Coordinates of C-alpha atoms and ligand atoms in Angstrom, one line a residue:
G1 CA 139.2 147.7 84.7
F2 CA 142.8 148.1 84.0
I3 CA 145.9 146.1 83.2
V4 CA 149.6 146.3 83.9
Q5 CA 151.5 145.9 80.6
L6 CA 154.0 143.2 81.3
P7 CA 157.0 142.7 81.2
L8 CA 158.0 145.6 83.4
P9 CA 161.6 147.0 83.5
K10 CA 163.9 144.8 85.6
H11 CA 164.2 147.3 88.5
I12 CA 160.4 147.1 89.2
D13 CA 159.1 144.3 91.2
E14 CA 156.4 142.8 89.0
Q15 CA 154.6 140.9 91.7
A16 CA 154.5 144.0 94.0
V17 CA 152.8 145.9 91.2
I18 CA 150.3 143.1 90.4
H19 CA 149.4 142.9 94.2
A20 CA 148.7 146.6 94.2
V21 CA 145.9 146.2 91.5
D22 CA 142.3 146.2 92.8
Y23 CA 141.4 142.6 92.2
R24 CA 137.8 143.7 91.2
K25 CA 139.4 145.7 88.3
D26 CA 142.1 143.2 87.5
V27 CA 140.9 142.4 84.0
D28 CA 144.1 140.4 83.2
G29 CA 143.2 138.1 86.1
F30 CA 146.8 138.1 87.5
H31 CA 146.0 139.3 91.1
P32 CA 146.5 136.5 93.7
I33 CA 142.8 136.7 94.7
N34 CA 141.7 136.0 91.1
V35 CA 144.4 133.3 90.7
G36 CA 143.1 131.7 93.9
L37 CA 139.4 131.9 93.0
L38 CA 140.2 130.4 89.6
S39 CA 141.9 127.4 91.2
L40 CA 138.9 127.0 93.5
G41 CA 136.6 127.1 90.5
E42 CA 134.8 130.2 91.8
P43 CA 133.6 133.2 89.8
C44 CA 136.6 135.5 89.1
L45 CA 138.3 137.5 86.4
V46 CA 140.0 134.8 84.2
P47 CA 143.2 135.6 82.3
A48 CA 142.3 136.7 78.8
T49 CA 144.4 134.3 76.7
P50 CA 143.3 131.1 78.5
K51 CA 139.7 132.3 78.5
G52 CA 139.9 132.9 74.7
V53 CA 141.2 129.4 74.1
I54 CA 138.2 128.0 76.0
E55 CA 135.8 130.3 74.0
L56 CA 137.3 129.0 70.8
L57 CA 136.7 125.4 71.7
K58 CA 133.1 126.3 72.9
H59 CA 132.4 128.1 69.6
Y60 CA 133.4 125.0 67.6
N61 CA 131.4 122.7 69.9
I62 CA 134.6 120.8 70.9
S63 CA 134.1 119.0 74.2
T64 CA 137.1 118.5 76.5
E65 CA 135.4 116.0 78.7
G66 CA 137.6 113.0 79.3
K67 CA 140.2 114.3 76.8
H68 CA 143.9 114.3 77.4
V69 CA 145.1 117.9 77.1
V70 CA 148.8 118.6 76.9
V71 CA 149.8 122.2 77.8
L72 CA 153.3 123.2 76.7
G73 CA 154.4 126.0 79.1
R74 CA 153.8 126.7 82.8
S75 CA 153.7 130.5 82.9
N76 CA 151.4 132.3 85.2
I77 CA 149.7 134.1 82.3
V78 CA 149.0 131.2 80.0
G79 CA 150.2 127.7 80.9
K80 CA 149.0 127.4 84.5
P81 CA 145.6 129.2 84.1
I82 CA 144.7 127.3 81.0
A83 CA 145.5 124.0 82.8
Q84 CA 143.2 125.2 85.7
L85 CA 140.4 125.9 83.2
F86 CA 140.7 122.4 81.6
L87 CA 140.5 120.9 85.1
Q88 CA 137.3 122.7 86.1
K89 CA 134.2 120.6 86.5
G90 CA 131.7 121.4 83.7
A91 CA 131.7 122.2 80.0
Q92 CA 135.1 122.9 78.4
G93 CA 136.6 121.3 81.5
N94 CA 136.7 117.7 82.9
A95 CA 139.9 117.0 81.0
T96 CA 143.0 115.1 82.0
V97 CA 145.8 117.6 81.9
T98 CA 149.5 117.3 81.5
I99 CA 151.7 120.4 81.8
C100 CA 155.1 120.3 80.1
H101 CA 158.0 122.8 80.6
S102 CA 161.7 123.2 79.9
R103 CA 162.7 120.4 82.3
T104 CA 160.1 117.9 80.9
K105 CA 161.7 114.8 79.4
D106 CA 160.6 113.5 76.0
I107 CA 158.0 116.1 75.2
A108 CA 157.4 114.6 71.8
S109 CA 156.0 111.3 73.2
I110 CA 153.8 113.2 75.7
C111 CA 152.4 115.4 72.9
R112 CA 151.6 112.3 70.8
Q113 CA 149.3 111.1 73.5
A114 CA 147.3 114.4 73.5
D115 CA 143.8 114.8 72.2
I116 CA 144.3 118.5 72.5
V117 CA 147.7 120.3 72.5
V118 CA 148.1 123.9 73.7
A119 CA 151.4 125.3 72.8
A120 CA 152.6 128.3 74.9
I121 CA 156.3 128.2 75.2
G122 CA 157.6 131.0 72.9
I123 CA 159.8 128.9 70.6
P124 CA 158.9 129.3 66.9
L125 CA 157.8 126.2 65.1
F126 CA 158.5 123.9 68.1
V127 CA 155.5 121.6 67.6
K128 CA 156.2 119.4 64.5
K129 CA 154.2 116.8 62.6
E130 CA 155.7 113.9 64.5
M131 CA 154.5 115.3 67.8
V132 CA 150.8 115.4 66.8
K133 CA 148.4 112.5 67.0
E134 CA 146.2 112.0 64.0
G135 CA 143.0 114.1 64.4
A136 CA 144.3 116.0 67.5
I137 CA 143.3 119.6 68.1
V138 CA 146.2 121.9 68.1
I139 CA 146.0 125.4 69.7
D140 CA 148.9 127.7 69.1
V141 CA 149.3 130.5 71.6
G142 CA 152.8 131.4 70.6
I143 CA 153.5 134.7 69.0
N144 CA 157.2 135.0 68.0
R145 CA 158.9 137.5 65.7
G146 CA 161.2 135.6 63.4
A147 CA 164.5 136.7 61.9
D148 CA 162.4 137.1 58.7
G149 CA 160.4 139.9 60.5
K150 CA 157.3 137.8 60.3
L151 CA 155.2 136.4 63.1
H152 CA 155.4 132.7 63.8
G153 CA 153.6 130.5 66.3
D154 CA 155.0 127.7 68.5
V155 CA 153.6 125.2 66.0
N156 CA 154.7 124.4 62.5
F157 CA 151.3 125.0 61.0
A158 CA 152.0 123.5 57.6
E159 CA 153.4 120.2 59.1
A160 CA 151.1 119.8 62.1
G161 CA 148.1 120.8 60.0
E162 CA 148.5 117.7 57.9
K163 CA 147.5 115.6 61.0
A164 CA 145.5 117.9 63.2
G165 CA 141.7 117.7 63.3
Y166 CA 141.6 121.4 64.0
I167 CA 144.5 123.9 64.2
T168 CA 144.7 127.6 65.0
P169 CA 146.8 129.9 62.8
V170 CA 149.3 132.6 63.8
P171 CA 148.7 135.4 63.3
G172 CA 144.9 135.1 63.8
G173 CA 143.6 132.3 66.0
V174 CA 144.3 132.9 69.7
G175 CA 145.6 136.5 69.5
P176 CA 142.4 138.2 68.5
M177 CA 140.5 136.1 71.1
T178 CA 142.8 137.5 73.8
R179 CA 141.9 141.0 72.9
A180 CA 138.2 140.2 72.8
M181 CA 138.3 138.5 76.2
L182 CA 140.1 141.5 77.7
M183 CA 137.1 143.6 76.6
L184 CA 134.7 141.0 78.0
N185 CA 136.5 140.9 81.3
T186 CA 136.3 144.7 81.4
V187 CA 132.5 144.6 80.9
E188 CA 132.2 141.8 83.5
A189 CA 134.3 143.7 86.0
A190 CA 132.1 146.8 85.5
A191 CA 129.0 144.8 85.9
R192 CA 130.1 143.1 89.1
Q193 CA 131.3 146.4 90.6
S194 CA 127.8 147.9 90.0
G195 CA 126.2 144.8 91.5
K196 CA 125.0 143.3 88.3
T197 CA 125.7 139.9 86.7
L198 CA 125.9 139.3 83.0
Ligands
NAP1 P1 157.0 132.4 79.2 O1 156.6 133.1 80.5 O2 158.3 132.7 78.7 O3 156.9 130.9 79.5 C1 157.3 129.9 78.6 C2 157.1 128.6 79.1 O4 157.6 127.6 78.2 C3 157.9 128.3 80.4 O5 157.1 127.5 81.3 C4 159.1 127.5 80.0 O6 159.5 126.5 80.9 C5 158.5 126.7 78.8 N1 159.6 126.4 77.9 C6 160.6 127.1 77.4 N2 161.4 126.4 76.6 C7 160.9 125.2 76.5 C8 161.2 124.0 75.9 N3 162.3 123.9 75.1 N4 160.5 122.9 76.1 C9 159.4 122.9 76.9 N5 159.0 124.0 77.5 C10 159.7 125.1 77.4 O7 156.0 132.6 78.0 P2 154.4 133.0 78.0 O8 154.3 134.4 78.5 O9 153.6 132.0 78.6 O10 154.2 133.0 76.4 C11 154.4 131.9 75.6 C12 154.2 132.3 74.2 O11 152.8 132.7 74.0 C13 155.0 133.4 73.7 O12 155.3 133.2 72.3 C14 154.1 134.6 73.8 O13 154.4 135.7 72.9 C15 152.8 134.0 73.5 N6 151.6 134.7 74.0 C16 150.6 134.9 73.2 C17 149.4 135.4 73.7 C18 148.2 135.6 72.7 O14 147.4 136.4 73.0 N7 148.2 134.8 71.7 C19 149.3 135.8 75.0 C20 150.4 135.6 75.9 C21 151.5 135.0 75.4 P3 160.2 126.9 82.3 O15 159.0 127.3 83.2 O16 160.8 125.6 82.8 O17 161.1 128.0 82.1

């Protein structure tokens, strides 16, 4: 397996490079074949960060069935694939999903309706206490270097944590899951290429 470390310098066509990856070794899950298979709910290499979020929920026995999940961000590497996973039929799926982005109006009121909020927009401390429903699960994907030199998530952990049922910290939380899932994808890719299933 291998990955293309993004972003690439501006003069290189990112999509052309991603298309050139052998989809069977595409452990980031960014190749159009893996993106398509994911949207069809078929076996594929799933992007590591979204996969890690699902694994976190599974580990804590948090069902998503019938829950309203609000995803903040619609990037190809986080927002869209995580929304696809929550829509899948089966465990850690079967959710009702709303995706918000920079043109969404009144994000705060949409967030307040969420049973699960996944923040992946890249704006430090964007999700505040008043945006979180009592007892909601808050998953912070954001990793942002602040002017103070420290890492901050997209969620104001101290504030949102007062209302959340569960909340992930930054650093920690989703970041280490991404790395673990990248390794798992590599093992899965190797197994599939040698005709084995895990
Ligand atoms: P990205 O490609 O920059 O996408 C950001 C998304 O947020 C876009 O869809 C954008 O909307 C939306 N957005 C921006 N400003 C907004 C606003 N004011 N209100 C609502 N939506 C807004 O970012 P990304 O690659 O998905 O990464 C998001 C964050 O996750 C970053 O902090 C990144 O460092 C972090 N990250 C962490 C991991 C991990 O392992 N934990 C992995 C990947 C990324 P538009 O589409 O309309 O522009």
